[in-house]
Amino acid sequence: MERPLEATRMENNTSSCFLMERKTHVKTNRKEIMLAKLRKSCSCTPQKLKNFLMNFFPVLQWLPKYRCKEYIWGDIMSGLVIGIILVPQAIAYSLLAGLKPIYSLYTSFFANIIYFLMGTSRHVSVGIFSLISLMVGQVVDRELLLAGFDLNDDAPPASGDGSLQNDNLSNTTAFNLTIAGINAECGKECYAIGIATALTFMAGVYQVLMGIFRLGFVSMYLSESVLDGFATGASLTILTAQVKYLIGIKIPRSQGHGMLVITWINIFRNISQANLCDVITSAICIVVLVTAKELGDRYKHKLKFPLPTELVVIVVATLVSHYGKLNEVYASSVSGAIPTGFIPPKAPEFNLMLRVALDALPLAIVSFVFTVSLSEMFAKKYAYTIRANQEMFAVGFCNIIPSFFHSFATSAALAKTLVKTSTGCQTQISGVISAMVVLLVLLFLAPLFYSLQKCVLACIIIVSLRGALRKFRDVPARYCVNKVDTLVWVVTTSASALVSTEIGLLVGIVFSMLCIIVRTQRPRTALLAQIQDTGFYEDDSEYENLSTVPKVKIFRFEAPLYYANRNYFLKSLYRLTNLDPNLEAARRKKYEKKEKQHLKKGNHRTANGLGIGETTLQLVPKQIDFQALVVDCSSISFLDTTGVNTLKEILKDYKNLNISVLLACCNPSVIDSLKRGGYFGKDFGCMQEMLFYSIHNAVLFAKDQKLPNGNSFSAMM
């Protein structure tokens, strides 16, 4: 098969032609490849089964190679520290999810065990995460309202020994409900965890399906600005939701769009009902937590592990509340009984899955994106690799399996991961240690948190938002770096806070895409001039001491040329070259028509009073100061059909004015598009006179070509 040849002229010798020979790419039969892959994937051999298990459970690969003496102490230390942090955070984040604290502890326990078996990152901490808890809580609250429950029906804390039996009895309603096809005696707590587990199961299914079909590319559409904006907007929502616990007032839990504004209105309307005990407790806890965090950040290089401030605050606050009888004397709201042990597993209700199937999609994407991005970040930092597809399976099963054990959605969390690495974590053995700490609380210590005030939990949540809220301080620096990214951040933050978190994420993705489209619709355009005594050319409006090339215009378009920016391409070209070939052609036709009318009347003088032989000079207007146009295609990454037709159009229009159009610096895909579109003719015979591999080659070629009258350049056709 004959290979296509492309030609360009050497800069040091314009009369010679250098031929570029394109490689011949063997066409692959995609159908045969797909069938081969399918046969390979469907075949089952002992070795293949072993490889599948080793890949699906990475722990089987790295655990036999575990260097106990080198790794064990770091893993134990980091596991204990994370476990100590997990317990108060799990209890606190239950407020965000609208669930009882016991379910948060279940979530933390099962997520660590499953990720230990299936995760490929050595360092990320997977478990409860404030943003995920908020998204779960919003769905739970909405469904509770639709089911007819009162979100503000805070029953007095149950007394007793904290056993599961007593707790279940105290949360059973005295009437039957028919909800989503379920006809059973089910209370508010029962229905709330039913919604949460159904939502979690569906999110996990989506993540596993994304892993099977290798849809991890979806995360590429969540830019850093979108994720930061989403996290900041959600943090404002979280902060707003916790204010009522800080000051001890009872206000309706707002749902739907505009929740943040409505909640603040209700807060100020009921501010006079604030509980003085909760206000004082909150102020003390926030001061202690913030001070400890700031000191920890300042002296972290001297501390071997972070101070367990949250645990200390919870222990002290629980003791003060219990012995001071703050609930009985000052009506301060407390956590209530937290049962010990495990509730028997139960499959999520299918009918509830249908109700929350759409809500689970953004939850699945956000959970996956945060987990994979953190995994990649720490893998790069500590020089090892992860498998993004396996991470999707891992986080998916961290949702599917625990949903049978009354747990809700999980994700990797940056703050706990940073603590984990700073305390010497080497492998996911530390996750097992953390799970053991949580298990100890589940089996023995949970009832001790009965008297813990909810305002203390709210303080822990709010202080944990410091990192996200500090993003506001970075806005000026972000604006200096990139104004468009700052706008994306502002829009995403505003939509997430003022509308809803799910809508805010969608708005951020769509708006960032629109920004990209707009930037390609109206890209930078420029006329280039020559850098003195070189073969290089740059923007004449940006640099001093450039030399314009006589009789040659060099036009640069810094974007792909496609249907959306075709008109802008033409307008910019006409504006910068100060010549619209269509208008000029129309003017000439009008002039010729007028001349013919004079000739028919027998007048051998033209309308300008000149002889017929002098009219030729009048056809070339004085404003045309160039007779060759070089288009710098170095920034044009691709052409669609409209783009090819646009270049063919300007080639034809400028040819009618005896102006040659030369293309320079085209990449192979653009050249192929031009060939398929017939830009170079049927046999590509004129290709070496129309296409050049550098701007300087095109300029030298244009200077060498003279029109027959010797006063202007010829049309290079």
Short mmCIF file of C-alpha atoms in Angstrom, two decimals, residues 220-578:
data_model
loop_
_atom_site.label_atom_id
_atom_site.label_comp_id
_atom_site.label_asym_id
_atom_site.label_seq_id
_atom_site.Cartn_x
_atom_site.Cartn_y
_atom_site.Cartn_z
CA MET A 220 -12.66 14.14 35.49
CA TYR A 221 -15.65 16.47 35.22
CA LEU A 222 -15.29 17.41 38.89
CA SER A 223 -12.53 19.98 38.76
CA GLU A 224 -10.66 21.17 41.83
CA SER A 225 -12.68 24.40 41.83
CA VAL A 226 -15.97 22.46 41.71
CA LEU A 227 -14.94 20.12 44.54
CA ASP A 228 -13.64 22.97 46.71
CA GLY A 229 -16.76 25.01 46.06
CA PHE A 230 -19.01 22.05 46.80
CA ALA A 231 -17.16 21.31 50.04
CA THR A 232 -17.30 24.96 51.14
CA GLY A 233 -21.00 25.35 50.30
CA ALA A 234 -21.85 22.11 52.07
CA SER A 235 -19.79 23.26 55.07
CA LEU A 236 -21.94 26.39 55.32
CA THR A 237 -25.02 24.18 55.27
CA ILE A 238 -23.54 21.93 57.98
CA LEU A 239 -22.64 24.96 60.09
CA THR A 240 -26.15 26.35 59.75
CA ALA A 241 -27.75 23.03 60.71
CA GLN A 242 -25.69 22.87 63.94
CA VAL A 243 -26.42 26.38 65.22
CA LYS A 244 -29.70 25.33 66.84
CA TYR A 245 -27.83 22.74 68.92
CA LEU A 246 -25.17 25.32 69.86
CA ILE A 247 -27.68 27.64 71.46
CA GLY A 248 -30.27 25.03 72.46
CA ILE A 249 -33.33 26.23 70.58
CA LYS A 250 -36.02 24.11 68.94
CA ILE A 251 -36.80 25.22 65.40
CA PRO A 252 -38.29 23.38 62.41
CA ARG A 253 -35.71 21.45 60.39
CA SER A 254 -35.91 23.11 57.00
CA GLN A 255 -35.98 21.01 53.87
CA GLY A 256 -35.72 21.69 50.17
CA HIS A 257 -34.22 24.62 48.35
CA GLY A 258 -33.13 27.66 50.34
CA MET A 259 -32.71 25.65 53.53
CA LEU A 260 -29.79 27.81 54.68
CA VAL A 261 -31.69 31.10 54.46
CA ILE A 262 -34.87 29.70 56.03
CA THR A 263 -32.92 28.16 58.90
CA TRP A 264 -31.17 31.42 59.72
CA ILE A 265 -34.50 33.28 59.66
CA ASN A 266 -35.94 30.76 62.12
CA ILE A 267 -32.84 31.02 64.31
CA PHE A 268 -33.16 34.79 64.68
CA ARG A 269 -36.91 34.51 65.28
CA ASN A 270 -36.34 32.09 68.16
CA ILE A 271 -33.07 33.49 69.51
CA SER A 272 -34.85 34.62 72.69
CA GLN A 273 -35.51 30.96 73.58
CA ALA A 274 -31.81 30.09 73.67
CA ASN A 275 -30.76 27.74 76.45
CA LEU A 276 -28.16 29.56 78.56
CA CYS A 277 -26.56 26.28 79.67
CA ASP A 278 -26.03 25.16 76.06
CA VAL A 279 -24.69 28.57 75.04
CA ILE A 280 -22.09 28.58 77.83
CA THR A 281 -21.11 24.95 77.17
CA SER A 282 -20.77 25.64 73.43
CA ALA A 283 -18.61 28.72 73.98
CA ILE A 284 -16.25 26.83 76.31
CA CYS A 285 -15.99 23.81 73.99
CA ILE A 286 -15.33 25.89 70.88
CA VAL A 287 -12.61 27.90 72.63
CA VAL A 288 -10.93 24.72 73.89
CA LEU A 289 -11.20 22.89 70.56
CA VAL A 290 -10.02 25.80 68.41
CA THR A 291 -7.14 26.61 70.76
CA ALA A 292 -6.02 22.98 70.81
CA LYS A 293 -6.27 22.74 67.01
CA GLU A 294 -4.26 25.91 66.48
CA LEU A 295 -1.58 24.80 68.95
CA GLY A 296 -1.51 21.39 67.31
CA ASP A 297 -1.02 22.94 63.86
CA ARG A 298 1.71 25.24 65.13
CA TYR A 299 3.69 22.59 67.00
CA LYS A 300 2.82 19.52 64.94
CA HIS A 301 6.48 18.99 64.07
CA LYS A 302 7.24 18.55 67.78
CA LEU A 303 4.27 16.30 68.57
CA LYS A 304 4.58 12.60 67.85
CA PHE A 305 0.80 12.30 67.47
CA PRO A 306 -2.13 14.78 67.52
CA LEU A 307 -3.76 15.65 70.79
CA PRO A 308 -7.05 13.72 71.27
CA THR A 309 -8.85 16.96 72.07
CA GLU A 310 -12.29 15.80 70.91
CA LEU A 311 -12.18 12.74 73.15
CA VAL A 312 -11.04 14.79 76.16
CA VAL A 313 -13.82 17.34 75.57
CA ILE A 314 -16.42 14.59 75.25
CA VAL A 315 -15.29 12.79 78.40
CA VAL A 316 -15.16 15.96 80.49
CA ALA A 317 -18.46 17.28 79.09
CA THR A 318 -20.19 13.94 79.71
CA LEU A 319 -18.99 13.85 83.32
CA VAL A 320 -20.07 17.45 83.95
CA SER A 321 -23.46 16.84 82.33
CA HIS A 322 -24.02 13.63 84.28
CA TYR A 323 -23.05 14.84 87.73
CA GLY A 324 -24.43 18.34 87.18
CA LYS A 325 -27.73 16.91 85.89
CA LEU A 326 -27.79 19.47 83.10
CA ASN A 327 -30.62 17.70 81.31
CA GLU A 328 -32.92 17.56 84.33
CA VAL A 329 -32.08 20.99 85.81
CA TYR A 330 -31.46 23.14 82.71
CA ALA A 331 -33.31 21.10 80.04
CA SER A 332 -30.13 20.73 78.02
CA SER A 333 -30.58 18.27 75.17
CA VAL A 334 -28.44 15.11 75.52
CA SER A 335 -27.59 12.18 73.27
CA GLY A 336 -29.62 9.63 75.19
CA ALA A 337 -29.11 5.90 75.41
CA ILE A 338 -26.71 4.32 72.93
CA PRO A 339 -27.27 0.55 72.85
CA THR A 340 -24.44 -1.94 72.99
CA GLY A 341 -23.90 -4.88 70.66
CA PHE A 342 -25.05 -5.40 67.09
CA ILE A 343 -28.56 -5.26 65.72
CA PRO A 344 -29.38 -8.36 63.63
CA PRO A 345 -28.62 -7.73 59.93
CA LYS A 346 -31.48 -6.85 57.62
CA ALA A 347 -31.62 -6.40 53.85
CA PRO A 348 -32.49 -2.89 52.64
CA GLU A 349 -36.09 -2.55 51.45
CA PHE A 350 -36.43 -2.70 47.67
CA ASN A 351 -39.38 -0.27 47.59
CA LEU A 352 -37.34 2.29 49.50
CA MET A 353 -34.49 1.86 46.99
CA LEU A 354 -36.80 3.02 44.22
CA ARG A 355 -37.60 6.19 46.18
CA VAL A 356 -33.95 7.15 46.66
CA ALA A 357 -32.39 5.76 43.46
CA LEU A 358 -31.87 9.23 41.97
CA ASP A 359 -30.48 10.67 45.22
CA ALA A 360 -27.91 7.87 45.39
CA LEU A 361 -26.21 8.88 42.13
CA PRO A 362 -24.58 12.17 43.30
CA LEU A 363 -23.79 10.48 46.62
CA ALA A 364 -21.96 7.67 44.78
CA ILE A 365 -20.00 10.08 42.59
CA VAL A 366 -18.94 12.38 45.44
CA SER A 367 -17.94 9.44 47.66
CA PHE A 368 -15.89 7.87 44.87
CA VAL A 369 -14.22 11.12 43.79
CA PHE A 370 -13.08 12.05 47.28
CA THR A 371 -11.77 8.54 47.94
CA VAL A 372 -9.86 8.18 44.68
CA SER A 373 -8.44 11.72 44.73
CA LEU A 374 -7.11 11.24 48.27
CA SER A 375 -5.75 7.79 47.40
CA GLU A 376 -3.90 9.16 44.38
CA MET A 377 -2.57 12.13 46.33
CA PHE A 378 -1.03 10.02 49.10
CA ALA A 379 0.14 7.30 46.71
CA LYS A 380 2.09 9.94 44.82
CA LYS A 381 3.47 11.39 48.04
CA TYR A 382 4.73 8.01 49.32
CA ALA A 383 5.81 6.62 45.92
CA TYR A 384 3.46 3.71 45.28
CA THR A 385 0.57 3.11 42.91
CA ILE A 386 -3.13 2.51 43.39
CA ARG A 387 -5.73 1.05 41.05
CA ALA A 388 -8.55 3.55 40.62
CA ASN A 389 -10.94 0.89 39.36
CA GLN A 390 -10.29 -1.29 42.40
CA GLU A 391 -10.79 1.75 44.62
CA MET A 392 -14.23 2.11 43.07
CA PHE A 393 -15.01 -1.51 43.92
CA ALA A 394 -13.65 -1.04 47.43
CA VAL A 395 -15.71 2.03 48.26
CA GLY A 396 -18.72 0.43 46.55
CA PHE A 397 -18.59 -2.63 48.78
CA CYS A 398 -17.89 -0.37 51.77
CA ASN A 399 -21.44 0.84 51.09
CA ILE A 400 -23.18 -2.34 49.91
CA ILE A 401 -22.15 -4.77 52.67
CA PRO A 402 -22.57 -2.40 55.67
CA SER A 403 -26.04 -1.42 54.41
CA PHE A 404 -27.18 -4.88 55.59
CA PHE A 405 -25.83 -4.01 59.05
CA HIS A 406 -27.67 -0.70 59.59
CA SER A 407 -24.86 1.54 58.33
CA PHE A 408 -24.89 4.49 55.96
CA ALA A 409 -22.64 5.83 53.20
CA THR A 410 -18.90 6.27 53.65
CA SER A 411 -15.96 7.95 51.99
CA ALA A 412 -12.33 8.80 52.61
CA ALA A 413 -11.79 11.89 54.76
CA LEU A 414 -8.84 14.23 54.33
CA ALA A 415 -8.48 15.31 57.97
CA LYS A 416 -8.32 11.77 59.37
CA THR A 417 -6.02 10.67 56.55
CA LEU A 418 -3.58 13.46 57.38
CA VAL A 419 -3.63 12.42 61.03
CA LYS A 420 -3.11 8.82 59.99
CA THR A 421 0.00 9.57 57.97
CA SER A 422 1.42 11.94 60.59
CA THR A 423 1.22 9.23 63.27
CA GLY A 424 3.28 6.68 61.35
CA CYS A 425 0.72 4.70 59.35
CA GLN A 426 2.32 2.22 56.95
CA THR A 427 -0.53 -0.05 55.82
CA GLN A 428 -4.25 -0.63 56.28
CA ILE A 429 -3.50 -2.70 59.40
CA SER A 430 -4.05 0.64 61.12
CA GLY A 431 -7.64 0.55 59.86
CA VAL A 432 -8.19 -2.76 61.62
CA ILE A 433 -6.83 -1.28 64.85
CA SER A 434 -9.22 1.67 64.50
CA ALA A 435 -12.10 -0.75 63.93
CA MET A 436 -11.15 -2.60 67.13
CA VAL A 437 -11.32 0.67 69.10
CA VAL A 438 -14.80 1.35 67.69
CA LEU A 439 -15.80 -2.26 68.47
CA LEU A 440 -14.74 -1.75 72.08
CA VAL A 441 -17.08 1.23 72.31
CA LEU A 442 -19.89 -0.70 70.58
CA LEU A 443 -19.66 -3.63 72.96
CA PHE A 444 -18.93 -1.96 76.29
CA LEU A 445 -18.55 1.83 76.40
CA ALA A 446 -21.48 3.21 74.37
CA PRO A 447 -23.92 3.60 77.31
CA LEU A 448 -21.43 5.89 79.07
CA PHE A 449 -22.24 8.65 76.53
CA TYR A 450 -25.89 8.88 77.67
CA SER A 451 -25.48 12.33 79.27
CA LEU A 452 -23.36 13.85 76.49
CA GLN A 453 -24.90 17.16 75.42
CA LYS A 454 -25.79 17.61 71.75
CA CYS A 455 -24.27 21.08 71.79
CA VAL A 456 -20.86 19.48 72.46
CA LEU A 457 -21.29 17.29 69.39
CA ALA A 458 -22.27 20.35 67.36
CA CYS A 459 -19.09 22.09 68.50
CA ILE A 460 -16.97 19.16 67.33
CA ILE A 461 -18.67 19.25 63.92
CA ILE A 462 -18.27 23.01 63.50
CA VAL A 463 -14.60 23.05 64.52
CA SER A 464 -13.94 20.20 62.05
CA LEU A 465 -15.11 22.54 59.28
CA ARG A 466 -12.19 24.93 59.79
CA GLY A 467 -10.33 23.67 56.73
CA ALA A 468 -13.26 24.08 54.36
CA LEU A 469 -14.28 27.48 55.73
CA ARG A 470 -10.72 28.76 55.42
CA LYS A 471 -11.14 28.51 51.65
CA PHE A 472 -12.73 31.96 51.84
CA ARG A 473 -9.33 33.38 52.78
CA ASP A 474 -7.85 31.89 49.61
CA VAL A 475 -10.28 33.68 47.27
CA PRO A 476 -7.98 36.69 46.52
CA ALA A 477 -5.02 34.41 45.76
CA ARG A 478 -7.25 32.13 43.70
CA TYR A 479 -8.55 35.15 41.79
CA CYS A 480 -5.01 36.27 40.95
CA VAL A 481 -4.16 32.80 39.61
CA ASN A 482 -7.26 32.22 37.51
CA LYS A 483 -10.39 34.37 37.39
CA VAL A 484 -12.52 31.74 35.65
CA ASP A 485 -11.74 29.07 38.26
CA THR A 486 -12.59 31.57 40.99
CA LEU A 487 -15.95 32.23 39.33
CA VAL A 488 -16.62 28.48 39.16
CA TRP A 489 -15.78 28.21 42.88
CA VAL A 490 -18.10 31.10 43.79
CA VAL A 491 -21.00 29.76 41.72
CA THR A 492 -20.62 26.22 43.09
CA THR A 493 -20.33 27.45 46.68
CA SER A 494 -23.36 29.71 46.33
CA ALA A 495 -25.52 27.04 44.69
CA SER A 496 -24.50 24.36 47.21
CA ALA A 497 -25.25 26.63 50.16
CA LEU A 498 -28.30 28.57 48.95
CA VAL A 499 -30.10 25.90 46.89
CA SER A 500 -29.04 22.39 47.92
CA THR A 501 -25.87 20.31 47.94
CA GLU A 502 -26.96 18.03 45.08
CA ILE A 503 -28.12 20.93 42.90
CA GLY A 504 -24.95 22.83 43.80
CA LEU A 505 -22.78 19.96 42.58
CA LEU A 506 -24.74 19.75 39.33
CA VAL A 507 -24.61 23.53 38.86
CA GLY A 508 -20.85 23.51 39.45
CA ILE A 509 -20.25 20.77 36.86
CA VAL A 510 -22.47 22.40 34.24
CA PHE A 511 -21.07 25.87 34.87
CA SER A 512 -17.45 24.70 34.63
CA MET A 513 -18.24 22.99 31.33
CA LEU A 514 -19.93 26.13 30.05
CA CYS A 515 -16.83 28.12 30.99
CA ILE A 516 -14.72 25.76 28.89
CA ILE A 517 -17.14 26.03 25.98
CA VAL A 518 -17.22 29.82 26.21
CA ARG A 519 -13.42 29.96 26.31
CA THR A 520 -13.26 27.88 23.13
CA GLN A 521 -16.03 29.94 21.54
CA ARG A 522 -14.17 33.19 22.10
CA PRO A 523 -10.48 32.30 22.32
CA ARG A 524 -7.51 34.57 21.94
CA THR A 525 -6.70 35.62 18.39
CA ALA A 526 -3.70 37.57 17.22
CA LEU A 527 -1.68 38.82 14.28
CA LEU A 528 1.93 37.69 14.54
CA ALA A 529 5.12 39.55 13.68
CA GLN A 530 8.68 38.35 13.36
CA ILE A 531 11.20 38.41 16.18
CA GLN A 532 14.09 40.31 14.68
CA ASP A 533 16.85 38.23 13.07
CA THR A 534 15.11 34.93 13.92
CA GLY A 535 12.70 32.51 12.34
CA PHE A 536 10.18 32.87 15.16
CA TYR A 537 6.95 34.85 15.33
CA GLU A 538 4.91 36.21 18.23
CA ASP A 539 1.84 38.30 19.04
CA ASP A 540 2.41 41.82 17.77
CA SER A 541 0.07 43.31 20.39
CA GLU A 542 1.89 41.68 23.32
CA TYR A 543 5.59 42.19 22.53
CA GLU A 544 7.75 45.15 21.60
CA ASN A 545 10.36 45.39 18.82
CA LEU A 546 8.74 42.88 16.47
CA SER A 547 9.01 43.29 12.70
CA THR A 548 5.93 42.96 10.54
CA VAL A 549 6.38 40.94 7.36
CA PRO A 550 5.64 43.02 4.25
CA LYS A 551 2.70 41.80 2.16
CA VAL A 552 2.08 38.86 4.56
CA LYS A 553 -0.45 38.58 7.39
CA ILE A 554 0.06 35.83 10.00
CA PHE A 555 -3.10 34.93 11.92
CA ARG A 556 -3.19 32.77 15.07
CA PHE A 557 -6.35 31.15 16.47
CA GLU A 558 -5.83 29.63 19.95
CA ALA A 559 -8.56 26.99 20.07
CA PRO A 560 -10.02 24.09 18.12
CA LEU A 561 -12.01 25.24 15.10
CA TYR A 562 -15.50 23.78 15.26
CA TYR A 563 -19.13 24.71 14.75
CA ALA A 564 -19.47 26.80 17.92
CA ASN A 565 -16.61 29.24 17.17
CA ARG A 566 -16.73 29.34 13.36
CA ASN A 567 -18.30 32.80 13.25
CA TYR A 568 -15.88 34.15 15.83
CA PHE A 569 -12.96 32.78 13.80
CA LEU A 570 -14.14 34.59 10.66
CA LYS A 571 -14.98 37.84 12.46
CA SER A 572 -11.60 37.90 14.20
CA LEU A 573 -9.77 37.16 10.96
CA TYR A 574 -11.60 39.91 9.07
CA ARG A 575 -11.16 42.38 11.92
CA LEU A 576 -7.44 41.84 12.43
CA THR A 577 -6.59 41.78 8.73
CA ASN A 578 -8.93 44.71 8.09
#
